[in-house]
């Protein structure tokens, strides 16, 4: 892998990941739909592109980090899309969380254009993105994985080959569905015990023994801190993708169906831009109790 990368999608995660690519000495060509987020990288040495196609031109690798399958298609396909700007043999690395079908379809389109393609969704959150300590799950050929590993290593401390195209997407959706289930179970446990008259701080201390995610999230619920580390609307997107993948494989995900319903109610309350833990506000309204530190 040579040393010029295009980075497309500079949101909560992507902007931090792109900074680590720059710090590692790569020349970076950056594009974001909201131009101001790309401009923030210019003082660090990035070249700012007006379109994904322009960003991909002359790059040795193209990284995408966008919200969902529709956003991925928007930045990769069409005359202004990144694939139109790639020279033959360029490696396209999608680090978004999408479904396996999307990854497989995009890989096929890339191959038809003489390009290489990897899916490489990440796990670890905003802090890990900032520190370059993400876990990165990669789907694609072993040869392309080996070529991309030095670049991916600038953003993650653990870079894992999950298998052929589609496997990394399934692995990431599996991890995120577990996180959504843990958050929902935590919220229900907090509501139940608080409604019964227990001190929420005591409840949170005990529940934290069950999972590191609860240890991090419960204090934020008690403080009423719903600022997005992982926005509810993105968690809901991942839950829906996991459910669709389950249906395609004939796998029942009944507990996740319940989580999806709770998240839908929270979105209807306008909580989509808050953190995924904000679903507790729906449960609070139903139970008639507030879970906050007394």
PDB file of C-alpha atoms in Angstrom:
ATOM      1  CA  UNK A   1       0.000   0.000   0.000  1.00  0.00           C
ATOM      2  CA  UNK A   2       1.430   3.399  -0.953  1.00  0.00           C
ATOM      3  CA  UNK A   3       0.937   6.649   0.822  1.00  0.00           C
ATOM      4  CA  UNK A   4      -1.951   8.665  -0.646  1.00  0.00           C
ATOM      5  CA  UNK A   5      -5.451   8.046   0.717  1.00  0.00           C
ATOM      6  CA  UNK A   6      -8.832   9.600   0.049  1.00  0.00           C
ATOM      7  CA  UNK A   7     -11.151   9.836   3.047  1.00  0.00           C
ATOM      8  CA  UNK A   8     -14.848  10.360   2.357  1.00  0.00           C
ATOM      9  CA  UNK A   9     -17.201  10.962   5.285  1.00  0.00           C
ATOM     10  CA  UNK A  10     -15.886  13.053   8.164  1.00  0.00           C
ATOM     11  CA  UNK A  11     -18.572  12.821  10.824  1.00  0.00           C
ATOM     12  CA  UNK A  12     -18.251  11.967  14.515  1.00  0.00           C
ATOM     13  CA  UNK A  13     -16.054   8.952  13.757  1.00  0.00           C
ATOM     14  CA  UNK A  14     -14.648   9.660  10.306  1.00  0.00           C
ATOM     15  CA  UNK A  15     -13.149  13.031  11.143  1.00  0.00           C
ATOM     16  CA  UNK A  16     -11.180  11.567  14.036  1.00  0.00           C
ATOM     17  CA  UNK A  17     -10.083   8.558  12.008  1.00  0.00           C
ATOM     18  CA  UNK A  18      -8.880  10.779   9.160  1.00  0.00           C
ATOM     19  CA  UNK A  19      -6.732  12.770  11.586  1.00  0.00           C
ATOM     20  CA  UNK A  20      -4.925   9.593  12.575  1.00  0.00           C
ATOM     21  CA  UNK A  21      -4.267   8.739   8.929  1.00  0.00           C
ATOM     22  CA  UNK A  22      -2.707  12.190   8.545  1.00  0.00           C
ATOM     23  CA  UNK A  23      -0.665  11.808  11.715  1.00  0.00           C
ATOM     24  CA  UNK A  24       0.759   8.567  10.336  1.00  0.00           C
ATOM     25  CA  UNK A  25       2.223  10.466   7.389  1.00  0.00           C
ATOM     26  CA  UNK A  26      -0.229   9.656   4.646  1.00  0.00           C
ATOM     27  CA  UNK A  27      -1.141  12.308   2.110  1.00  0.00           C
ATOM     28  CA  UNK A  28      -4.894  12.743   2.526  1.00  0.00           C
ATOM     29  CA  UNK A  29      -7.544  13.902   0.085  1.00  0.00           C
ATOM     30  CA  UNK A  30     -10.717  14.638   2.056  1.00  0.00           C
ATOM     31  CA  UNK A  31     -14.381  15.021   1.133  1.00  0.00           C
ATOM     32  CA  UNK A  32     -17.463  15.557   3.269  1.00  0.00           C
ATOM     33  CA  UNK A  33     -20.989  16.527   2.291  1.00  0.00           C
ATOM     34  CA  UNK A  34     -20.834  19.318   4.898  1.00  0.00           C
ATOM     35  CA  UNK A  35     -17.724  21.080   3.622  1.00  0.00           C
ATOM     36  CA  UNK A  36     -16.802  22.700   6.941  1.00  0.00           C
ATOM     37  CA  UNK A  37     -15.924  19.306   8.421  1.00  0.00           C
ATOM     38  CA  UNK A  38     -13.450  18.698   5.611  1.00  0.00           C
ATOM     39  CA  UNK A  39     -12.019  22.199   5.907  1.00  0.00           C
ATOM     40  CA  UNK A  40     -11.084  21.458   9.529  1.00  0.00           C
ATOM     41  CA  UNK A  41      -8.464  19.041   8.155  1.00  0.00           C
ATOM     42  CA  UNK A  42      -6.840  21.535   5.781  1.00  0.00           C
ATOM     43  CA  UNK A  43      -4.554  23.059   8.469  1.00  0.00           C
ATOM     44  CA  UNK A  44      -3.310  19.530   9.186  1.00  0.00           C
ATOM     45  CA  UNK A  45      -2.211  19.096   5.585  1.00  0.00           C
ATOM     46  CA  UNK A  46      -5.224  17.499   3.907  1.00  0.00           C
ATOM     47  CA  UNK A  47      -6.233  18.407   0.372  1.00  0.00           C
ATOM     48  CA  UNK A  48      -9.950  19.218   0.257  1.00  0.00           C
ATOM     49  CA  UNK A  49     -12.009  17.883  -2.646  1.00  0.00           C
ATOM     50  CA  UNK A  50     -15.305  19.210  -3.988  1.00  0.00           C
ATOM     51  CA  UNK A  51     -16.693  15.749  -4.860  1.00  0.00           C
ATOM     52  CA  UNK A  52     -15.968  12.130  -3.937  1.00  0.00           C
ATOM     53  CA  UNK A  53     -14.722  11.625  -7.502  1.00  0.00           C
ATOM     54  CA  UNK A  54     -12.185  14.407  -7.071  1.00  0.00           C
ATOM     55  CA  UNK A  55     -11.076  13.014  -3.720  1.00  0.00           C
ATOM     56  CA  UNK A  56     -10.429   9.589  -5.263  1.00  0.00           C
ATOM     57  CA  UNK A  57      -8.405  10.930  -8.167  1.00  0.00           C
ATOM     58  CA  UNK A  58      -4.706  10.028  -7.756  1.00  0.00           C
ATOM     59  CA  UNK A  59      -5.380   8.220  -4.451  1.00  0.00           C
ATOM     60  CA  UNK A  60      -3.896   4.784  -3.825  1.00  0.00           C
ATOM     61  CA  UNK A  61      -6.724   3.857  -1.456  1.00  0.00           C
ATOM     62  CA  UNK A  62     -10.210   5.278  -0.899  1.00  0.00           C
ATOM     63  CA  UNK A  63     -11.813   5.102   2.556  1.00  0.00           C
ATOM     64  CA  UNK A  64     -15.528   5.719   3.093  1.00  0.00           C
ATOM     65  CA  UNK A  65     -17.159   6.247   6.489  1.00  0.00           C
ATOM     66  CA  UNK A  66     -20.808   7.204   6.046  1.00  0.00           C
ATOM     67  CA  UNK A  67     -24.131   6.702   7.790  1.00  0.00           C
ATOM     68  CA  UNK A  68     -25.955   3.982   5.871  1.00  0.00           C
ATOM     69  CA  UNK A  69     -26.269   2.044   2.593  1.00  0.00           C
ATOM     70  CA  UNK A  70     -27.954   4.944   0.776  1.00  0.00           C
ATOM     71  CA  UNK A  71     -25.174   7.341   1.790  1.00  0.00           C
ATOM     72  CA  UNK A  72     -22.576   4.796   0.672  1.00  0.00           C
ATOM     73  CA  UNK A  73     -24.157   4.497  -2.755  1.00  0.00           C
ATOM     74  CA  UNK A  74     -24.271   8.299  -3.008  1.00  0.00           C
ATOM     75  CA  UNK A  75     -20.524   8.706  -2.435  1.00  0.00           C
ATOM     76  CA  UNK A  76     -19.334   5.708  -4.452  1.00  0.00           C
ATOM     77  CA  UNK A  77     -21.578   5.597  -7.512  1.00  0.00           C
ATOM     78  CA  UNK A  78     -22.452   7.972 -10.352  1.00  0.00           C
ATOM     79  CA  UNK A  79     -20.332  10.508 -12.250  1.00  0.00           C
ATOM     80  CA  UNK A  80     -19.356  12.351  -9.065  1.00  0.00           C
ATOM     81  CA  UNK A  81     -18.858   9.166  -7.058  1.00  0.00           C
ATOM     82  CA  UNK A  82     -15.504   7.966  -5.839  1.00  0.00           C
ATOM     83  CA  UNK A  83     -15.388   4.906  -8.086  1.00  0.00           C
ATOM     84  CA  UNK A  84     -15.562   7.161 -11.140  1.00  0.00           C
ATOM     85  CA  UNK A  85     -12.358   8.878 -10.006  1.00  0.00           C
ATOM     86  CA  UNK A  86     -10.344   5.762  -9.188  1.00  0.00           C
ATOM     87  CA  UNK A  87      -7.669   4.452 -11.490  1.00  0.00           C
ATOM     88  CA  UNK A  88      -7.643   0.660 -12.041  1.00  0.00           C
ATOM     89  CA  UNK A  89      -6.397  -1.403  -9.117  1.00  0.00           C
ATOM     90  CA  UNK A  90      -7.211   1.146  -6.419  1.00  0.00           C
ATOM     91  CA  UNK A  91      -8.412  -0.372  -3.147  1.00  0.00           C
ATOM     92  CA  UNK A  92     -11.774   0.963  -1.907  1.00  0.00           C
ATOM     93  CA  UNK A  93     -12.255   0.397   1.832  1.00  0.00           C
ATOM     94  CA  UNK A  94     -15.721   0.981   3.242  1.00  0.00           C
ATOM     95  CA  UNK A  95     -15.603   1.449   7.022  1.00  0.00           C
ATOM     96  CA  UNK A  96     -19.312   2.229   7.391  1.00  0.00           C
ATOM     97  CA  UNK A  97     -21.767  -0.085   9.144  1.00  0.00           C
ATOM     98  CA  UNK A  98     -23.947  -1.561   6.397  1.00  0.00           C
ATOM     99  CA  UNK A  99     -25.591  -4.909   5.696  1.00  0.00           C
ATOM    100  CA  UNK A 100     -23.710  -7.775   4.012  1.00  0.00           C
ATOM    101  CA  UNK A 101     -25.797  -7.503   0.861  1.00  0.00           C
ATOM    102  CA  UNK A 102     -24.723  -3.897   0.388  1.00  0.00           C
ATOM    103  CA  UNK A 103     -21.060  -4.806   0.889  1.00  0.00           C
ATOM    104  CA  UNK A 104     -21.292  -7.664  -1.590  1.00  0.00           C
ATOM    105  CA  UNK A 105     -23.078  -5.533  -4.203  1.00  0.00           C
ATOM    106  CA  UNK A 106     -20.575  -2.680  -3.898  1.00  0.00           C
ATOM    107  CA  UNK A 107     -17.668  -5.103  -4.100  1.00  0.00           C
ATOM    108  CA  UNK A 108     -19.093  -6.548  -7.316  1.00  0.00           C
ATOM    109  CA  UNK A 109     -19.442  -3.063  -8.829  1.00  0.00           C
ATOM    110  CA  UNK A 110     -15.894  -2.194  -7.847  1.00  0.00           C
ATOM    111  CA  UNK A 111     -14.566  -5.425  -9.349  1.00  0.00           C
ATOM    112  CA  UNK A 112     -16.413  -4.732 -12.614  1.00  0.00           C
ATOM    113  CA  UNK A 113     -14.530  -1.410 -12.804  1.00  0.00           C
ATOM    114  CA  UNK A 114     -11.169  -3.043 -12.209  1.00  0.00           C
ATOM    115  CA  UNK A 115     -10.990  -1.931  -8.566  1.00  0.00           C
ATOM    116  CA  UNK A 116     -10.439  -3.831  -5.317  1.00  0.00           C
ATOM    117  CA  UNK A 117     -12.824  -3.610  -2.383  1.00  0.00           C
ATOM    118  CA  UNK A 118     -12.869  -4.313   1.345  1.00  0.00           C
ATOM    119  CA  UNK A 119     -15.525  -3.853   3.992  1.00  0.00           C
ATOM    120  CA  UNK A 120     -13.967  -2.725   7.276  1.00  0.00           C
ATOM    121  CA  UNK A 121     -16.524  -1.626   9.895  1.00  0.00           C
ATOM    122  CA  UNK A 122     -15.174  -0.468  13.239  1.00  0.00           C
ATOM    123  CA  UNK A 123     -15.949  -0.867  16.912  1.00  0.00           C
ATOM    124  CA  UNK A 124     -14.819   1.219  19.875  1.00  0.00           C
ATOM    125  CA  UNK A 125     -16.628   4.546  19.749  1.00  0.00           C
ATOM    126  CA  UNK A 126     -15.522   8.160  19.644  1.00  0.00           C
ATOM    127  CA  UNK A 127     -12.691   7.864  22.162  1.00  0.00           C
ATOM    128  CA  UNK A 128     -11.111   4.928  20.317  1.00  0.00           C
ATOM    129  CA  UNK A 129     -11.499   6.757  16.992  1.00  0.00           C
ATOM    130  CA  UNK A 130      -9.655   9.729  18.466  1.00  0.00           C
ATOM    131  CA  UNK A 131      -6.881   7.631  19.980  1.00  0.00           C
ATOM    132  CA  UNK A 132      -6.471   5.317  16.983  1.00  0.00           C
ATOM    133  CA  UNK A 133      -7.384   2.257  19.036  1.00  0.00           C
ATOM    134  CA  UNK A 134     -10.452   1.003  17.169  1.00  0.00           C
ATOM    135  CA  UNK A 135     -11.180  -2.650  16.532  1.00  0.00           C
ATOM    136  CA  UNK A 136     -11.479  -3.027  12.762  1.00  0.00           C
ATOM    137  CA  UNK A 137     -13.233  -6.042  11.234  1.00  0.00           C
ATOM    138  CA  UNK A 138     -12.343  -6.662   7.594  1.00  0.00           C
ATOM    139  CA  UNK A 139     -14.132  -8.674   4.930  1.00  0.00           C
ATOM    140  CA  UNK A 140     -12.568  -9.438   1.566  1.00  0.00           C
ATOM    141  CA  UNK A 141      -9.650 -11.362   0.114  1.00  0.00           C
ATOM    142  CA  UNK A 142      -6.587 -12.164   2.189  1.00  0.00           C
ATOM    143  CA  UNK A 143      -4.415 -10.381  -0.385  1.00  0.00           C
ATOM    144  CA  UNK A 144      -6.394  -7.135  -0.144  1.00  0.00           C
ATOM    145  CA  UNK A 145      -6.498  -7.411   3.644  1.00  0.00           C
ATOM    146  CA  UNK A 146      -2.697  -7.656   3.758  1.00  0.00           C
ATOM    147  CA  UNK A 147      -2.373  -4.648   1.456  1.00  0.00           C
ATOM    148  CA  UNK A 148      -4.724  -2.521   3.536  1.00  0.00           C
ATOM    149  CA  UNK A 149      -3.498  -3.521   6.993  1.00  0.00           C
ATOM    150  CA  UNK A 150      -0.797  -0.814   7.362  1.00  0.00           C
ATOM    151  CA  UNK A 151      -3.325   1.915   6.519  1.00  0.00           C
ATOM    152  CA  UNK A 152      -6.004   0.416   8.745  1.00  0.00           C
ATOM    153  CA  UNK A 153      -3.420   0.123  11.511  1.00  0.00           C
ATOM    154  CA  UNK A 154      -3.195   3.905  11.690  1.00  0.00           C
ATOM    155  CA  UNK A 155      -6.794   3.906  12.950  1.00  0.00           C
ATOM    156  CA  UNK A 156      -7.042   0.707  14.997  1.00  0.00           C
ATOM    157  CA  UNK A 157      -5.038  -1.330  17.456  1.00  0.00           C
ATOM    158  CA  UNK A 158      -6.819  -4.547  16.456  1.00  0.00           C
ATOM    159  CA  UNK A 159      -7.293  -5.235  12.722  1.00  0.00           C
ATOM    160  CA  UNK A 160      -9.017  -8.582  12.150  1.00  0.00           C
ATOM    161  CA  UNK A 161      -9.739 -10.504   8.949  1.00  0.00           C
ATOM    162  CA  UNK A 162     -13.313 -11.739   9.394  1.00  0.00           C
ATOM    163  CA  UNK A 163     -13.406 -13.707   6.150  1.00  0.00           C
ATOM    164  CA  UNK A 164     -14.933 -13.156   2.696  1.00  0.00           C
ATOM    165  CA  UNK A 165     -17.000 -10.166   1.702  1.00  0.00           C
ATOM    166  CA  UNK A 166     -20.082  -9.794   3.883  1.00  0.00           C
ATOM    167  CA  UNK A 167     -18.668 -11.506   6.962  1.00  0.00           C
ATOM    168  CA  UNK A 168     -17.347  -8.294   8.537  1.00  0.00           C
ATOM    169  CA  UNK A 169     -20.725  -6.611   8.095  1.00  0.00           C
ATOM    170  CA  UNK A 170     -22.476  -9.499   9.838  1.00  0.00           C
ATOM    171  CA  UNK A 171     -19.898  -9.432  12.636  1.00  0.00           C
ATOM    172  CA  UNK A 172     -20.359  -5.693  13.165  1.00  0.00           C
ATOM    173  CA  UNK A 173     -24.164  -5.952  13.141  1.00  0.00           C
ATOM    174  CA  UNK A 174     -23.923  -8.804  15.641  1.00  0.00           C
ATOM    175  CA  UNK A 175     -21.786  -6.666  17.955  1.00  0.00           C
ATOM    176  CA  UNK A 176     -24.116  -3.697  17.652  1.00  0.00           C
ATOM    177  CA  UNK A 177     -27.242  -5.741  18.258  1.00  0.00           C
ATOM    178  CA  UNK A 178     -25.657  -7.018  21.487  1.00  0.00           C
ATOM    179  CA  UNK A 179     -24.899  -3.414  22.499  1.00  0.00           C
ATOM    180  CA  UNK A 180     -28.489  -2.348  21.791  1.00  0.00           C
ATOM    181  CA  UNK A 181     -29.790  -5.264  23.856  1.00  0.00           C
ATOM    182  CA  UNK A 182     -27.464  -4.410  26.757  1.00  0.00           C
ATOM    183  CA  UNK A 183     -28.527  -0.760  26.734  1.00  0.00           C
ATOM    184  CA  UNK A 184     -32.196  -1.735  26.701  1.00  0.00           C
ATOM    185  CA  UNK A 185     -31.739  -4.266  29.504  1.00  0.00           C
ATOM    186  CA  UNK A 186     -29.829  -1.680  31.548  1.00  0.00           C
ATOM    187  CA  UNK A 187     -32.577   0.888  31.088  1.00  0.00           C
ATOM    188  CA  UNK A 188     -35.277  -1.596  32.056  1.00  0.00           C
ATOM    189  CA  UNK A 189     -33.323  -2.662  35.146  1.00  0.00           C
ATOM    190  CA  UNK A 190     -32.845   0.953  36.221  1.00  0.00           C
ATOM    191  CA  UNK A 191     -36.530   1.708  35.723  1.00  0.00           C
ATOM    192  CA  UNK A 192     -37.741  -1.397  37.578  1.00  0.00           C
ATOM    193  CA  UNK A 193     -35.555  -0.890  40.644  1.00  0.00           C
ATOM    194  CA  UNK A 194     -36.076   2.875  40.800  1.00  0.00           C
ATOM    195  CA  UNK A 195     -39.852   2.444  40.568  1.00  0.00           C
ATOM    196  CA  UNK A 196     -39.610   0.022  43.486  1.00  0.00           C
ATOM    197  CA  UNK A 197     -37.936   2.737  45.545  1.00  0.00           C
ATOM    198  CA  UNK A 198     -34.255   1.861  45.308  1.00  0.00           C
ATOM    199  CA  UNK A 199     -31.513   4.470  44.973  1.00  0.00           C
ATOM    200  CA  UNK A 200     -30.611   4.669  41.238  1.00  0.00           C
ATOM    201  CA  UNK A 201     -26.918   5.132  42.073  1.00  0.00           C
ATOM    202  CA  UNK A 202     -26.893   1.840  43.977  1.00  0.00           C
ATOM    203  CA  UNK A 203     -28.735   0.116  41.154  1.00  0.00           C
ATOM    204  CA  UNK A 204     -26.263   1.464  38.583  1.00  0.00           C
ATOM    205  CA  UNK A 205     -23.316   0.264  40.676  1.00  0.00           C
ATOM    206  CA  UNK A 206     -24.680  -3.269  40.780  1.00  0.00           C
ATOM    207  CA  UNK A 207     -25.741  -3.388  37.113  1.00  0.00           C
ATOM    208  CA  UNK A 208     -22.261  -2.214  36.086  1.00  0.00           C
ATOM    209  CA  UNK A 209     -20.950  -5.583  37.248  1.00  0.00           C
ATOM    210  CA  UNK A 210     -22.795  -7.167  34.324  1.00  0.00           C
ATOM    211  CA  UNK A 211     -21.017  -5.416  31.439  1.00  0.00           C
ATOM    212  CA  UNK A 212     -18.381  -2.740  30.726  1.00  0.00           C
ATOM    213  CA  UNK A 213     -20.920  -0.958  28.531  1.00  0.00           C
ATOM    214  CA  UNK A 214     -23.252  -0.560  31.517  1.00  0.00           C
ATOM    215  CA  UNK A 215     -20.341   0.683  33.637  1.00  0.00           C
ATOM    216  CA  UNK A 216     -19.803   3.494  31.105  1.00  0.00           C
ATOM    217  CA  UNK A 217     -23.436   4.222  30.266  1.00  0.00           C
ATOM    218  CA  UNK A 218     -25.315   4.037  33.568  1.00  0.00           C
ATOM    219  CA  UNK A 219     -23.630   7.091  35.135  1.00  0.00           C
ATOM    220  CA  UNK A 220     -24.612   9.100  32.072  1.00  0.00           C
ATOM    221  CA  UNK A 221     -28.267   8.051  32.488  1.00  0.00           C
ATOM    222  CA  UNK A 222     -28.175   9.086  36.136  1.00  0.00           C
ATOM    223  CA  UNK A 223     -26.685  12.445  35.170  1.00  0.00           C
ATOM    224  CA  UNK A 224     -29.218  12.985  32.373  1.00  0.00           C
ATOM    225  CA  UNK A 225     -26.319  13.191  29.903  1.00  0.00           C
ATOM    226  CA  UNK A 226     -27.746  12.049  26.589  1.00  0.00           C
ATOM    227  CA  UNK A 227     -25.180  13.764  24.330  1.00  0.00           C
ATOM    228  CA  UNK A 228     -24.511  11.419  21.451  1.00  0.00           C
ATOM    229  CA  UNK A 229     -21.513   9.132  21.600  1.00  0.00           C
ATOM    230  CA  UNK A 230     -23.488   6.790  19.356  1.00  0.00           C
ATOM    231  CA  UNK A 231     -26.653   8.500  18.111  1.00  0.00           C
ATOM    232  CA  UNK A 232     -29.909   6.648  18.607  1.00  0.00           C
ATOM    233  CA  UNK A 233     -30.807   7.073  14.926  1.00  0.00           C
ATOM    234  CA  UNK A 234     -27.658   5.185  13.917  1.00  0.00           C
ATOM    235  CA  UNK A 235     -28.236   2.458  16.491  1.00  0.00           C
ATOM    236  CA  UNK A 236     -31.760   2.065  15.115  1.00  0.00           C
ATOM    237  CA  UNK A 237     -30.390   1.844  11.589  1.00  0.00           C
ATOM    238  CA  UNK A 238     -28.057  -0.952  12.687  1.00  0.00           C
ATOM    239  CA  UNK A 239     -30.854  -2.747  14.536  1.00  0.00           C
ATOM    240  CA  UNK A 240     -33.007  -2.663  11.405  1.00  0.00           C
ATOM    241  CA  UNK A 241     -30.123  -3.929   9.261  1.00  0.00           C
ATOM    242  CA  UNK A 242     -29.498  -6.759  11.746  1.00  0.00           C
ATOM    243  CA  UNK A 243     -33.173  -7.723  11.696  1.00  0.00           C
ATOM    244  CA  UNK A 244     -33.222  -7.731   7.904  1.00  0.00           C
ATOM    245  CA  UNK A 245     -30.071  -9.864   7.834  1.00  0.00           C
ATOM    246  CA  UNK A 246     -31.632 -12.244  10.332  1.00  0.00           C
ATOM    247  CA  UNK A 247     -34.729 -12.600   8.178  1.00  0.00           C
ATOM    248  CA  UNK A 248     -32.597 -13.283   5.098  1.00  0.00           C
ATOM    249  CA  UNK A 249     -30.785 -16.089   6.968  1.00  0.00           C
ATOM    250  CA  UNK A 250     -33.881 -17.481   8.682  1.00  0.00           C
ATOM    251  CA  UNK A 251     -32.605 -16.453  12.127  1.00  0.00           C
ATOM    252  CA  UNK A 252     -35.231 -15.224  14.644  1.00  0.00           C
ATOM    253  CA  UNK A 253     -34.136 -12.153  16.618  1.00  0.00           C
ATOM    254  CA  UNK A 254     -37.164 -11.731  18.858  1.00  0.00           C
ATOM    255  CA  UNK A 255     -35.447  -9.741  21.616  1.00  0.00           C
ATOM    256  CA  UNK A 256     -34.071  -7.351  19.006  1.00  0.00           C
ATOM    257  CA  UNK A 257     -37.579  -6.836  17.595  1.00  0.00           C
ATOM    258  CA  UNK A 258     -38.583  -5.454  21.006  1.00  0.00           C
ATOM    259  CA  UNK A 259     -35.559  -3.153  21.051  1.00  0.00           C
ATOM    260  CA  UNK A 260     -36.533  -1.875  17.595  1.00  0.00           C
ATOM    261  CA  UNK A 261     -40.029  -1.013  18.847  1.00  0.00           C
ATOM    262  CA  UNK A 262     -38.639   0.898  21.832  1.00  0.00           C
ATOM    263  CA  UNK A 263     -36.192   2.774  19.615  1.00  0.00           C
ATOM    264  CA  UNK A 264     -38.980   3.633  17.176  1.00  0.00           C
ATOM    265  CA  UNK A 265     -40.964   5.162  20.047  1.00  0.00           C
ATOM    266  CA  UNK A 266     -37.893   7.153  21.105  1.00  0.00           C
ATOM    267  CA  UNK A 267     -37.388   8.423  17.564  1.00  0.00           C
ATOM    268  CA  UNK A 268     -41.027   9.512  17.513  1.00  0.00           C
ATOM    269  CA  UNK A 269     -40.269  11.608  20.606  1.00  0.00           C
ATOM    270  CA  UNK A 270     -37.530  13.408  18.653  1.00  0.00           C
ATOM    271  CA  UNK A 271     -34.624  11.697  20.432  1.00  0.00           C
ATOM    272  CA  UNK A 272     -32.793  10.477  17.313  1.00  0.00           C
ATOM    273  CA  UNK A 273     -29.820  12.800  17.667  1.00  0.00           C
ATOM    274  CA  UNK A 274     -29.327  11.884  21.319  1.00  0.00           C
ATOM    275  CA  UNK A 275     -27.296   8.876  22.434  1.00  0.00           C
ATOM    276  CA  UNK A 276     -28.815   5.393  22.171  1.00  0.00           C
ATOM    277  CA  UNK A 277     -29.217   5.367  25.975  1.00  0.00           C
ATOM    278  CA  UNK A 278     -31.940   8.006  25.529  1.00  0.00           C
ATOM    279  CA  UNK A 279     -34.530   5.246  25.088  1.00  0.00           C
ATOM    280  CA  UNK A 280     -34.837   5.315  28.879  1.00  0.00           C
ATOM    281  CA  UNK A 281     -36.889   8.504  28.507  1.00  0.00           C
ATOM    282  CA  UNK A 282     -39.651   6.473  26.825  1.00  0.00           C
ATOM    283  CA  UNK A 283     -39.615   3.963  29.687  1.00  0.00           C
ATOM    284  CA  UNK A 284     -39.642   6.784  32.246  1.00  0.00           C
ATOM    285  CA  UNK A 285     -42.782   8.245  30.691  1.00  0.00           C
ATOM    286  CA  UNK A 286     -44.517   4.858  30.722  1.00  0.00           C
ATOM    287  CA  UNK A 287     -43.476   3.973  34.289  1.00  0.00           C
ATOM    288  CA  UNK A 288     -44.000   7.461  35.688  1.00  0.00           C
ATOM    289  CA  UNK A 289     -40.578   7.601  37.321  1.00  0.00           C
ATOM    290  CA  UNK A 290     -37.329   9.505  36.667  1.00  0.00           C
ATOM    291  CA  UNK A 291     -34.026   7.681  36.902  1.00  0.00           C
ATOM    292  CA  UNK A 292     -31.631  10.380  38.039  1.00  0.00           C
ATOM    293  CA  UNK A 293     -29.109  10.624  40.882  1.00  0.00           C
ATOM    294  CA  UNK A 294     -30.913  11.824  43.995  1.00  0.00           C
TER     295      UNK A 294
END
